[in-house]
């Protein structure tokens, strides 16, 4: 199972820094650098091992296609076997030339990030590649069955890519009937045999789908995919794992873990959970150990985990579960697909999850705990496991499906900012920012990974246009964070106002510029979905003094399924006071939503609302 990196800090976004995506589109098929023709045959053996033979044919269409095929790597587990059956290249107008054995190299694969393995890697390096060169190879791989796996499960997915798919043909065979489910698969024909033990898949027409110049937060929540399996029953896939997990949990806690449980024994349940999460963070690091064994979903036992002082997600999850249960808190191990995108569960097989977590019941609420993360906020679920299915293992070894809910858009940032303008348009600024929820967790991670000086500089840089003499005052962050963390800032903004003839202009980019990315998306016909992160609310108050403002703020409201905005304000004798509250209510925006008339109406209303703050200023 994989450990995904913690998302980078959203402080910049929250304080109003805006990025502008460039023109985007679907890349024309004529610009495809490579053409591909794929034939695949996988046979699922009775013992849940798999034999797959793949024949791949590429034609280089553009110069950059040559670099894409410069070296072709195949990684496989130490217990699997891999064989190059044939490989040759053909230059334009020439005969095929077999790939020399010296151009085929097998070695130990590089260790994964934060882990040990003894995987192998075979690489092909075809000589004299240029536009028009064709290469063709056939490889065969035997994948041994993983421990406790008795069923087969295989996923065939088609992400956008720079490969023009001219032809795809896949054939799946098995010793028992094949179950299959698909999504967005209209571009393929799927033909099962009469006895259900063979499934033929073929692409209907050449396809090229590659997005260019999309936003850095763009992704697709749905892609063409087909899953095949020996059953659609989750208990058949995970029941043996559930029993093994419960056997591990039945063992006595190791000495150090037992001492940590005893030390937290007098605390309230929520504080006990925080103390045990802190203990694991202090004494264990994430490190996957797959040397000389392919454990699959099976953790080390509790004594081994304590002896190592490290573990991957399943090791740390089962240790935390055991410690919570020993504390009298109901806890269960669970499997989930972690990441920004959570695909629908087609077949609840062993390739569906990629991560192990803990389901705990604390003070009548369900908490989803991930001990691999470098920060913990009691009762909060990080966005990479929100709003998706999860498979939970109970004390009897029964596996059920639940849904991890989407977080509510609670207040995550509260800003109180006072700016006093001098006669040159500079702004002496004092501000208090109160961090909660995900922005606070991200600040804690930034402090941990890069140090407080870098985080403070990042905060200062986004308080205005030309910042000087910035001083940040705050308490140290910690692994366990609680809502309501205050940061105080004093600084001078030497471009708090923009010069306009004999007057100046004040604009609040945190409010006005927030919609520019969506406007560019619509104007340039971007295609992908947009990932927004945690639903959350920003609450900002501004007091501007030392100037005479052109107009009053009548106030406004915007309501939509995606954002809510409230603005009110008062013009004073020497300035302006105003307050706005912006709630982001969803994690994702689909292309259809952003391109819709209703979304365009929301943008227009929000910009009109923000225009009330745009002021001509006399000093």
Coordinates of C-alpha atoms in Angstrom, one line a residue:
X1 CA 0.0 0.0 0.0
X2 CA 1.2 3.5 -0.8
X3 CA 1.6 6.6 1.3
X4 CA 0.6 9.7 -0.4
X5 CA 2.3 13.0 0.3
X6 CA 0.5 15.6 2.4
X7 CA -1.0 18.4 0.4
X8 CA 1.0 21.6 0.1
X9 CA -0.1 24.6 2.2
X10 CA -3.2 26.5 1.2
X11 CA -2.2 29.6 3.1
X12 CA -1.4 31.4 -0.2
X13 CA -4.8 30.6 -1.6
X14 CA -6.5 31.5 1.6
X15 CA -4.9 35.0 1.8
X16 CA -5.9 35.8 -1.7
X17 CA -3.0 34.9 -4.0
X18 CA -4.5 34.2 -7.4
X19 CA -3.1 32.2 -10.3
X20 CA -4.2 32.5 -13.9
X21 CA -4.4 29.4 -16.0
X22 CA -3.4 29.8 -19.6
X23 CA -5.4 28.8 -22.6
X24 CA -6.4 25.1 -22.5
X25 CA -7.9 22.6 -24.9
X26 CA -7.9 19.0 -26.0
X27 CA -4.7 18.5 -28.0
X28 CA -5.5 17.7 -31.7
X29 CA -4.9 14.2 -32.8
X30 CA -2.5 15.5 -35.5
X31 CA -0.1 16.6 -32.7
X32 CA 0.1 13.1 -31.0
X33 CA 3.8 12.2 -30.6
X34 CA 3.2 8.4 -30.5
X35 CA 0.8 5.9 -31.9
X36 CA 0.2 2.7 -30.0
X37 CA -1.3 -0.7 -30.7
X38 CA -1.8 -3.0 -27.7
X39 CA -2.8 -6.6 -27.3
X40 CA -3.1 -8.1 -23.9
X41 CA -3.9 -11.6 -22.7
X42 CA -4.2 -12.3 -18.9
X43 CA -5.1 -15.7 -17.5
X44 CA -6.2 -15.9 -13.9
X45 CA -5.1 -19.2 -12.4
X46 CA -7.0 -21.2 -9.8
X47 CA -4.4 -20.3 -7.1
X48 CA -5.0 -16.5 -7.8
X49 CA -1.7 -16.1 -9.6
X50 CA -1.8 -14.3 -13.0
X51 CA -0.1 -14.8 -16.3
X52 CA -0.2 -11.9 -18.6
X53 CA 1.3 -11.6 -22.1
X54 CA 1.5 -8.1 -23.7
X55 CA 2.4 -7.2 -27.2
X56 CA 3.0 -3.5 -27.7
X57 CA 3.6 -1.7 -31.1
X58 CA 4.6 2.0 -31.1
X59 CA 5.2 4.3 -34.0
X60 CA 7.1 7.6 -33.4
X61 CA 5.1 10.4 -35.0
X62 CA 6.9 13.5 -33.5
X63 CA 10.5 14.2 -32.2
X64 CA 9.3 14.2 -28.6
X65 CA 7.9 10.7 -29.1
X66 CA 11.5 9.5 -29.3
X67 CA 12.3 10.7 -25.8
X68 CA 9.2 9.1 -24.5
X69 CA 10.5 5.7 -25.7
X70 CA 14.1 6.3 -24.8
X71 CA 14.0 3.6 -22.2
X72 CA 11.1 1.4 -21.4
X73 CA 11.0 0.0 -17.9
X74 CA 9.1 -2.9 -16.4
X75 CA 9.0 -3.3 -12.6
X76 CA 7.9 -6.5 -10.9
X77 CA 8.0 -8.2 -7.5
X78 CA 10.9 -10.3 -6.4
X79 CA 8.7 -13.4 -6.4
X80 CA 7.3 -12.8 -9.9
X81 CA 8.9 -13.7 -13.2
X82 CA 9.3 -11.5 -16.3
X83 CA 10.4 -12.5 -19.7
X84 CA 11.0 -10.6 -23.0
X85 CA 9.7 -12.9 -25.7
X86 CA 10.6 -10.7 -28.6
X87 CA 11.6 -7.1 -29.3
X88 CA 12.6 -5.4 -32.6
X89 CA 12.6 -2.0 -34.3
X90 CA 11.9 -1.1 -37.9
X91 CA 13.2 2.1 -39.6
X92 CA 11.1 3.7 -42.4
X93 CA 11.5 1.5 -45.5
X94 CA 13.7 -1.0 -43.8
X95 CA 13.3 -4.5 -42.4
X96 CA 12.8 -5.3 -38.7
X97 CA 15.9 -5.6 -36.6
X98 CA 15.9 -7.6 -33.4
X99 CA 16.9 -5.8 -30.2
X100 CA 20.4 -7.0 -29.2
X101 CA 20.6 -8.7 -25.8
X102 CA 23.0 -6.1 -24.6
X103 CA 20.1 -3.5 -24.9
X104 CA 18.0 -5.5 -22.4
X105 CA 19.0 -5.0 -18.8
X106 CA 17.6 -6.5 -15.6
X107 CA 18.6 -5.3 -12.2
X108 CA 17.2 -4.6 -8.7
X109 CA 14.7 -1.8 -9.0
X110 CA 15.3 1.5 -7.0
X111 CA 13.8 1.4 -3.5
X112 CA 10.4 3.2 -3.3
X113 CA 10.2 6.5 -1.5
X114 CA 10.1 5.7 2.2
X115 CA 10.4 2.0 1.9
X116 CA 12.6 -1.1 1.3
X117 CA 11.9 -3.6 -1.5
X118 CA 13.7 -6.1 -3.6
X119 CA 11.6 -5.6 -6.7
X120 CA 13.3 -6.2 -10.0
X121 CA 13.4 -4.0 -13.1
X122 CA 13.9 -4.9 -16.7
X123 CA 14.6 -2.2 -19.2
X124 CA 14.6 -2.0 -23.0
X125 CA 16.7 0.6 -24.9
X126 CA 16.0 0.6 -28.6
X127 CA 18.8 2.1 -30.8
X128 CA 18.5 4.8 -33.5
X129 CA 15.0 6.1 -32.7
X130 CA 13.7 8.8 -34.9
X131 CA 10.4 10.0 -36.4
X132 CA 8.9 7.1 -38.3
X133 CA 10.6 4.4 -36.3
X134 CA 8.4 1.5 -35.2
X135 CA 9.1 -0.7 -32.2
X136 CA 7.4 -3.8 -31.3
X137 CA 7.9 -6.1 -28.3
X138 CA 6.1 -9.0 -26.5
X139 CA 6.6 -9.6 -22.8
X140 CA 5.3 -12.2 -20.4
X141 CA 4.8 -11.8 -16.7
X142 CA 3.8 -14.3 -14.0
X143 CA 2.5 -12.6 -10.9
X144 CA 2.5 -14.9 -7.9
X145 CA -0.6 -14.9 -5.6
X146 CA -0.2 -12.7 -2.6
X147 CA -0.6 -14.1 1.0
X148 CA -4.3 -14.8 1.8
X149 CA -5.5 -13.8 -1.6
X150 CA -7.9 -16.5 -3.0
X151 CA -9.7 -14.3 -5.6
X152 CA -8.5 -12.5 -8.7
X153 CA -9.1 -8.8 -9.4
X154 CA -7.7 -6.8 -12.3
X155 CA -8.3 -3.2 -13.4
X156 CA -7.9 -1.9 -17.0
X157 CA -7.8 1.9 -17.0
X158 CA -7.3 4.5 -19.7
X159 CA -6.1 7.9 -18.5
X160 CA -5.6 10.9 -20.8
X161 CA -2.1 10.5 -22.3
X162 CA 0.2 11.6 -25.1
X163 CA -0.2 8.2 -26.7
X164 CA -2.6 7.9 -29.6
X165 CA -4.4 4.6 -29.0
X166 CA -5.0 3.2 -32.5
X167 CA -6.0 -0.2 -31.3
X168 CA -6.5 -2.0 -28.0
X169 CA -7.5 -5.6 -27.7
X170 CA -7.6 -7.4 -24.4
X171 CA -8.5 -11.0 -23.6
X172 CA -9.1 -12.3 -20.1
X173 CA -9.4 -16.0 -19.3
X174 CA -9.9 -17.8 -16.0
X175 CA -10.6 -21.2 -14.4
X176 CA -13.9 -19.9 -13.1
X177 CA -16.5 -17.4 -14.4
X178 CA -15.3 -13.8 -14.7
X179 CA -17.4 -11.0 -13.2
X180 CA -16.9 -7.6 -14.8
X181 CA -18.0 -4.0 -14.2
X182 CA -17.1 -0.9 -16.3
X183 CA -17.5 2.9 -16.3
X184 CA -17.4 5.3 -19.3
X185 CA -16.6 2.3 -21.5
X186 CA -18.8 3.1 -24.5
X187 CA -15.7 3.3 -26.7
X188 CA -15.1 -0.5 -26.3
X189 CA -16.9 -3.7 -27.0
X190 CA -17.0 -6.2 -24.2
X191 CA -17.9 -9.8 -25.1
X192 CA -18.2 -12.6 -22.5
X193 CA -18.1 -16.2 -23.6
X194 CA -21.0 -18.5 -23.1
X195 CA -19.4 -20.2 -20.0
X196 CA -18.3 -16.8 -18.6
X197 CA -14.6 -17.8 -18.4
X198 CA -13.4 -15.6 -21.2
X199 CA -13.9 -11.9 -21.7
X200 CA -12.9 -10.2 -25.0
X201 CA -12.4 -6.4 -25.0
X202 CA -11.7 -4.3 -28.1
X203 CA -11.5 -0.6 -28.7
X204 CA -14.0 0.5 -31.4
X205 CA -12.0 3.3 -33.0
X206 CA -8.6 5.1 -32.7
X207 CA -8.6 7.5 -29.8
X208 CA -6.5 10.4 -28.7
X209 CA -7.3 12.2 -25.4
X210 CA -4.7 14.6 -24.0
X211 CA -5.4 17.8 -22.2
X212 CA -3.0 20.7 -22.6
X213 CA -2.6 23.9 -20.5
X214 CA -5.0 22.9 -17.8
X215 CA -5.0 24.3 -14.3
X216 CA -2.5 22.7 -11.8
X217 CA -5.5 21.7 -9.8
X218 CA -7.2 19.9 -12.7
X219 CA -8.0 16.2 -12.8
X220 CA -10.6 13.8 -14.0
X221 CA -12.9 12.2 -11.5
X222 CA -14.1 9.6 -14.0
X223 CA -12.1 7.8 -16.7
X224 CA -12.8 4.8 -19.0
X225 CA -12.1 1.7 -16.9
X226 CA -13.0 -2.0 -16.7
X227 CA -12.6 -4.2 -13.7
X228 CA -12.7 -8.0 -13.8
X229 CA -12.8 -10.3 -10.8
X230 CA -13.8 -13.8 -9.7
X231 CA -16.7 -12.4 -7.6
X232 CA -18.3 -9.1 -6.5
X233 CA -18.5 -10.1 -2.9
X234 CA -16.2 -8.1 -0.7
X235 CA -16.2 -10.8 2.0
X236 CA -14.7 -13.2 -0.4
X237 CA -11.9 -10.8 -1.2
X238 CA -11.2 -9.5 2.3
X239 CA -12.6 -12.0 4.8
X240 CA -9.3 -13.9 5.2
X241 CA -7.5 -10.6 5.8
X242 CA -10.1 -9.6 8.3
X243 CA -9.5 -12.8 10.3
X244 CA -5.8 -12.3 10.1
X245 CA -6.0 -8.7 11.4
X246 CA -8.2 -9.9 14.3
X247 CA -5.6 -12.6 15.1
X248 CA -2.9 -9.9 15.3
X249 CA -5.2 -7.7 17.4
X250 CA -5.9 -10.5 19.9
X251 CA -2.2 -10.6 21.0
X252 CA -1.0 -8.8 24.1
X253 CA 0.2 -5.2 23.5
X254 CA 4.0 -4.9 23.5
X255 CA 5.5 -3.2 26.5
X256 CA 6.0 0.3 25.2
X257 CA 2.6 0.5 23.6
X258 CA 1.0 -0.9 26.8
X259 CA 2.8 1.8 28.8
X260 CA 1.5 4.5 26.5
X261 CA -2.1 3.2 26.9
X262 CA -1.7 3.2 30.6
X263 CA -0.3 6.8 30.6
X264 CA -3.3 8.1 28.7
X265 CA -5.8 6.1 30.8
X266 CA -7.0 8.9 32.9
X267 CA -7.9 11.2 30.0
X268 CA -11.2 11.8 28.3
X269 CA -11.7 9.6 25.2
X270 CA -10.9 12.4 22.7
X271 CA -7.7 13.3 24.6
X272 CA -6.8 9.6 24.8
X273 CA -7.0 9.3 21.0
X274 CA -4.8 12.4 20.6
X275 CA -2.3 11.1 23.1
X276 CA -2.0 7.7 21.3
X277 CA -1.7 9.5 17.9
X278 CA 1.0 11.6 19.4
X279 CA 2.8 8.5 20.8
X280 CA 2.8 6.8 17.3
X281 CA 4.1 10.0 15.7
X282 CA 6.9 10.3 18.3
X283 CA 8.0 6.7 18.2
X284 CA 7.3 5.5 14.7
X285 CA 8.1 6.7 11.2
X286 CA 6.4 5.7 8.0
X287 CA 8.6 3.1 6.2
X288 CA 7.4 0.2 4.2
X289 CA 9.5 -3.0 4.5
X290 CA 8.9 -5.4 1.7
X291 CA 12.3 -7.0 1.6
X292 CA 12.4 -10.7 0.8
X293 CA 8.6 -10.9 1.3
X294 CA 5.5 -9.6 -0.4
X295 CA 3.1 -9.1 2.5
X296 CA 0.4 -7.6 0.5
X297 CA -2.3 -6.5 2.9
X298 CA -0.9 -8.5 5.9
X299 CA 0.7 -6.4 8.6
X300 CA 3.6 -7.4 10.8
X301 CA 2.5 -8.5 14.2
X302 CA 2.4 -6.0 17.1
X303 CA 5.7 -7.1 18.6
X304 CA 7.5 -6.8 15.3
X305 CA 6.1 -3.4 14.7
X306 CA 7.3 -2.2 18.1
X307 CA 10.7 -3.8 17.5
X308 CA 11.1 -2.0 14.1
X309 CA 10.0 1.4 15.2
X310 CA 8.5 2.0 11.8
X311 CA 5.8 0.6 9.5
X312 CA 3.7 1.2 6.5
X313 CA 0.0 2.2 6.6
X314 CA -1.3 -1.3 7.6
X315 CA 1.3 -1.7 10.3
X316 CA 0.6 1.7 11.9
X317 CA -3.2 1.3 11.5
X318 CA -3.3 -2.1 13.2
X319 CA -1.0 -0.8 16.1
X320 CA -3.3 2.2 16.6
X321 CA -6.4 0.0 16.5
X322 CA -4.9 -2.3 19.2
X323 CA -4.0 0.6 21.4
X324 CA -7.4 2.2 21.1
X325 CA -9.1 -1.1 21.9
X326 CA -6.9 -1.6 24.9
X327 CA -8.0 1.9 26.0
X328 CA -11.7 0.9 25.8
X329 CA -12.4 2.8 22.6
X330 CA -14.2 1.0 19.9
X331 CA -11.8 0.8 16.9
X332 CA -11.7 -1.1 13.6
X333 CA -9.2 -1.3 10.8
X334 CA -10.4 -0.1 7.4
X335 CA -9.3 0.0 3.8
X336 CA -9.8 3.0 1.5
X337 CA -8.5 4.5 -1.7
X338 CA -6.5 7.5 -0.7
X339 CA -5.9 10.5 -2.9
X340 CA -7.6 13.6 -4.4
X341 CA -9.6 11.5 -6.8
X342 CA -11.8 8.7 -5.4
X343 CA -13.2 6.5 -8.1
X344 CA -16.5 4.7 -7.6
X345 CA -16.2 1.1 -6.3
X346 CA -16.9 -1.1 -9.2
X347 CA -15.7 -4.4 -7.8
X348 CA -14.7 -4.5 -4.0
X349 CA -11.6 -6.4 -4.8
X350 CA -8.0 -6.3 -3.5
X351 CA -6.9 -3.7 -6.1
X352 CA -9.6 -1.2 -5.1
X353 CA -8.0 0.2 -1.8
X354 CA -4.5 1.5 -1.6
X355 CA -4.4 2.6 2.1
X356 CA -5.2 1.3 5.6
X357 CA -6.8 3.6 8.2
X358 CA -8.7 3.3 11.5
X359 CA -12.4 3.8 12.2
X360 CA -12.9 4.8 15.9
X361 CA -16.0 5.8 17.8
X362 CA -15.2 8.7 20.1
X363 CA -17.9 10.4 22.3
X364 CA -20.6 9.2 20.0
X365 CA -18.9 10.3 16.8
X366 CA -17.1 8.4 14.1
X367 CA -13.4 9.5 13.6
X368 CA -11.4 8.3 10.7
X369 CA -7.8 8.2 11.8
X370 CA -4.7 8.0 9.7
X371 CA -1.5 7.5 11.8
X372 CA 0.8 7.9 8.7
X373 CA 0.0 11.7 8.6
X374 CA 2.4 14.2 10.1
X375 CA -0.4 16.2 11.9
X376 CA -3.6 15.4 13.8
X377 CA -6.6 17.5 14.4
X378 CA -9.1 15.7 16.7
X379 CA -12.3 14.9 15.0
X380 CA -11.3 16.1 11.5
X381 CA -10.9 14.0 8.4
X382 CA -8.3 15.0 5.9
X383 CA -9.5 15.6 2.3
X384 CA -7.6 12.7 0.8
X385 CA -9.9 10.2 2.4
X386 CA -13.2 12.2 2.5
X387 CA -16.3 11.7 0.5
X388 CA -15.7 8.1 -0.6
X389 CA -16.3 4.4 0.1
X390 CA -14.4 2.5 2.8
X391 CA -14.3 -1.1 3.7
X392 CA -14.4 -1.7 7.5
X393 CA -13.3 -4.9 9.3
X394 CA -15.3 -5.6 12.5
X395 CA -14.4 -7.8 15.5
X396 CA -16.0 -10.9 14.0
X397 CA -14.1 -10.6 10.7
X398 CA -17.0 -9.3 8.7
X399 CA -16.2 -6.6 6.1
X400 CA -18.8 -3.9 5.5
X401 CA -18.9 -0.9 3.2
X402 CA -19.4 2.6 4.7
X403 CA -19.1 6.1 3.3
X404 CA -16.6 8.6 4.8
X405 CA -18.6 11.9 4.7
X406 CA -17.6 15.2 3.2
X407 CA -16.4 17.7 5.8
X408 CA -18.8 20.6 6.5
X409 CA -17.6 24.1 5.4
X410 CA -16.7 25.3 8.9
X411 CA -14.6 28.5 9.4
X412 CA -11.0 27.7 8.6
X413 CA -9.5 31.2 8.5
X414 CA -10.6 34.3 10.4
X415 CA -8.8 37.5 9.5
X416 CA -8.9 40.8 11.3
X417 CA -6.8 43.4 9.4
X418 CA -6.3 47.1 10.1
X419 CA -4.6 49.3 7.6
X420 CA -3.7 53.0 8.1
X421 CA -2.8 54.9 4.9
X422 CA -0.2 57.7 4.8
X423 CA -0.1 60.5 2.2
X424 CA 2.0 58.4 -0.2
X425 CA -0.5 55.5 -0.3
X426 CA 1.5 53.3 2.0
X427 CA -0.3 51.1 4.5
X428 CA 0.8 50.5 8.1
X429 CA -0.8 47.2 8.8
X430 CA -1.7 45.1 11.8
X431 CA -3.5 41.8 11.4
X432 CA -4.6 38.8 13.4
X433 CA -5.3 35.6 11.5
X434 CA -7.0 32.7 13.4
X435 CA -6.3 29.4 11.8
X436 CA -8.4 26.3 12.2
X437 CA -9.0 23.0 10.4
X438 CA -7.0 22.2 7.2
X439 CA -5.1 25.5 7.0
X440 CA -3.9 25.0 10.5
X441 CA -2.9 21.4 9.8
X442 CA -1.0 22.6 6.8
X443 CA 0.8 25.3 8.7
X444 CA 1.9 22.7 11.2
X445 CA 3.2 20.4 8.4
X446 CA 5.0 23.4 6.8
X447 CA 6.7 24.3 10.1
X448 CA 7.7 20.6 10.5
X449 CA 9.1 20.2 7.0
X450 CA 10.7 23.6 6.2
X451 CA 10.9 25.4 9.6
X452 CA 9.0 28.4 11.0
X453 CA 11.2 31.0 9.3
X454 CA 10.1 29.9 5.8
X455 CA 6.4 29.7 6.9
X456 CA 6.6 33.2 8.4
X457 CA 8.1 34.6 5.2
X458 CA 5.4 32.9 3.2
X459 CA 2.8 34.6 5.4
X460 CA 4.4 38.0 5.1
X461 CA 4.7 37.8 1.3
X462 CA 1.0 37.5 0.8
X463 CA -0.3 40.3 3.1
X464 CA 0.1 42.9 0.4
X465 CA 1.9 44.1 -2.7
X466 CA 5.3 45.5 -1.5
X467 CA 5.9 44.3 2.0
X468 CA 8.6 45.6 4.4
X469 CA 9.3 45.3 8.1
X470 CA 7.1 42.3 8.5
X471 CA 7.0 40.7 12.0
X472 CA 5.1 37.5 12.8
X473 CA 4.2 36.6 16.3
X474 CA 2.8 33.2 17.1
X475 CA 3.2 30.2 19.4
X476 CA 5.0 27.1 18.0
X477 CA 2.8 24.6 16.2
X478 CA 2.7 20.9 17.2
X479 CA 1.7 17.5 15.9
X480 CA -1.7 17.7 17.6
X481 CA -3.5 21.0 16.6
X482 CA -6.7 22.6 17.9
X483 CA -8.9 25.1 16.1
X484 CA -8.3 28.8 17.0
X485 CA -4.5 29.1 16.5
X486 CA -3.7 32.9 16.3
X487 CA -1.0 34.5 14.2
X488 CA -0.3 38.3 14.7
X489 CA 1.4 40.3 12.0
X490 CA 2.7 43.9 11.8
X491 CA 4.1 45.2 8.5
X492 CA 4.2 48.1 6.0
X493 CA 2.7 47.7 2.6
X494 CA 4.3 50.2 0.3
X495 CA 1.7 49.7 -2.4
X496 CA -1.4 49.4 -0.3
X497 CA -3.1 51.8 -2.8
X498 CA -2.5 52.2 -6.5
X499 CA -2.0 55.7 -7.9
X500 CA -4.7 57.0 -10.3
X501 CA -4.2 60.5 -11.5
X502 CA -4.5 62.7 -8.4
X503 CA -6.2 60.0 -6.4
X504 CA -5.6 56.4 -5.4
X505 CA -7.5 53.2 -5.8
X506 CA -8.1 50.5 -3.2
X507 CA -8.8 46.9 -4.3
X508 CA -9.2 43.7 -2.2
X509 CA -7.7 41.0 -4.3
X510 CA -8.6 38.3 -1.7
X511 CA -12.2 39.0 -2.7
X512 CA -12.1 40.4 -6.2
X513 CA -9.4 38.2 -7.8
X514 CA -10.7 34.9 -6.4
X515 CA -12.9 34.4 -9.4
X516 CA -10.4 35.1 -12.2
X517 CA -9.3 31.4 -12.5
X518 CA -12.9 30.4 -13.1
X519 CA -13.4 33.2 -15.7
X520 CA -10.3 32.0 -17.5
X521 CA -11.5 28.4 -17.4
X522 CA -14.7 29.3 -19.0
X523 CA -13.2 31.8 -21.5
X524 CA -10.5 29.3 -22.7
X525 CA -12.8 26.2 -22.7
X526 CA -10.8 24.2 -20.2
X527 CA -12.0 20.6 -19.9
X528 CA -11.0 18.9 -16.7
X529 CA -12.6 18.9 -13.3
X530 CA -11.1 21.2 -10.7
X531 CA -10.0 20.1 -7.2
X532 CA -10.7 22.7 -4.5
X533 CA -9.7 20.8 -1.4
X534 CA -11.6 20.9 1.9
X535 CA -15.0 22.6 2.1
X536 CA -14.3 25.6 4.3
X537 CA -15.3 29.1 5.2
X538 CA -13.2 32.3 5.2
X539 CA -14.3 35.1 7.5
X540 CA -12.4 38.4 6.9
X541 CA -12.8 41.8 8.6
X542 CA -11.0 45.0 7.4
X543 CA -10.6 48.4 9.0
X544 CA -9.1 51.1 6.7
X545 CA -8.2 54.5 8.1
X546 CA -6.4 57.7 7.1
X547 CA -8.3 58.2 3.9
X548 CA -11.7 59.3 2.5
X549 CA -13.5 56.7 0.5
X550 CA -15.6 57.4 -2.6
X551 CA -18.6 55.3 -1.8
X552 CA -20.5 53.4 0.9
X553 CA -20.9 49.6 0.8
X554 CA -24.6 48.7 0.6
X555 CA -23.8 45.0 1.2
X556 CA -24.8 41.9 -0.8
X557 CA -25.3 38.2 -0.7
X558 CA -24.6 35.4 -3.2
X559 CA -26.0 31.9 -2.9
X560 CA -25.1 28.9 -5.0
X561 CA -24.5 25.1 -4.6
X562 CA -20.8 25.9 -4.7
X563 CA -20.1 29.1 -2.9
X564 CA -21.9 31.4 -0.5
X565 CA -20.8 35.0 -0.1
X566 CA -22.0 37.7 2.4
X567 CA -20.6 41.3 2.4
X568 CA -21.4 44.3 4.5
X569 CA -19.6 47.5 5.4
X570 CA -19.7 51.0 6.8
X571 CA -18.0 54.1 5.5
X572 CA -16.4 56.2 8.3
X573 CA -15.1 59.8 8.5
X574 CA -11.5 58.6 7.8
X575 CA -12.0 55.3 6.1
X576 CA -14.0 52.2 5.8
X577 CA -14.9 49.1 7.7
X578 CA -16.1 46.0 5.9
X579 CA -16.6 42.3 6.5
X580 CA -17.1 39.4 4.2
X581 CA -17.7 35.7 4.7
X582 CA -17.1 33.2 1.9
X583 CA -18.0 29.6 2.1
X584 CA -16.6 27.0 -0.3
X585 CA -19.1 24.1 -0.1
X586 CA -17.6 21.3 -2.2
X587 CA -14.3 19.5 -2.8
X588 CA -14.6 19.3 -6.6
X589 CA -16.1 21.3 -9.5
X590 CA -16.9 19.3 -12.6
X591 CA -16.4 20.7 -16.0
X592 CA -20.2 20.7 -16.5
X593 CA -20.6 22.7 -13.4
X594 CA -18.0 25.4 -14.1
X595 CA -19.2 25.7 -17.7
X596 CA -22.9 26.0 -16.7
X597 CA -25.1 29.1 -16.9
X598 CA -25.7 28.9 -13.2
X599 CA -22.0 29.0 -12.4
X600 CA -21.5 31.9 -14.7
X601 CA -24.4 33.7 -12.9
X602 CA -22.7 33.1 -9.6
X603 CA -19.4 34.5 -10.8
X604 CA -21.1 37.7 -12.1
X605 CA -23.0 38.2 -8.8
X606 CA -19.8 37.6 -6.8
X607 CA -17.8 40.1 -8.9
X608 CA -20.5 42.6 -8.7
X609 CA -20.6 42.1 -5.0
X610 CA -16.8 42.5 -4.8
X611 CA -16.9 45.7 -6.8
X612 CA -18.5 47.4 -3.8
X613 CA -15.1 47.3 -2.1
X614 CA -13.3 48.7 -5.1
X615 CA -12.8 52.4 -4.0
X616 CA -11.3 55.6 -5.3
X617 CA -9.5 57.0 -2.3
X618 CA -8.5 60.6 -1.4
X619 CA -5.6 61.0 1.1

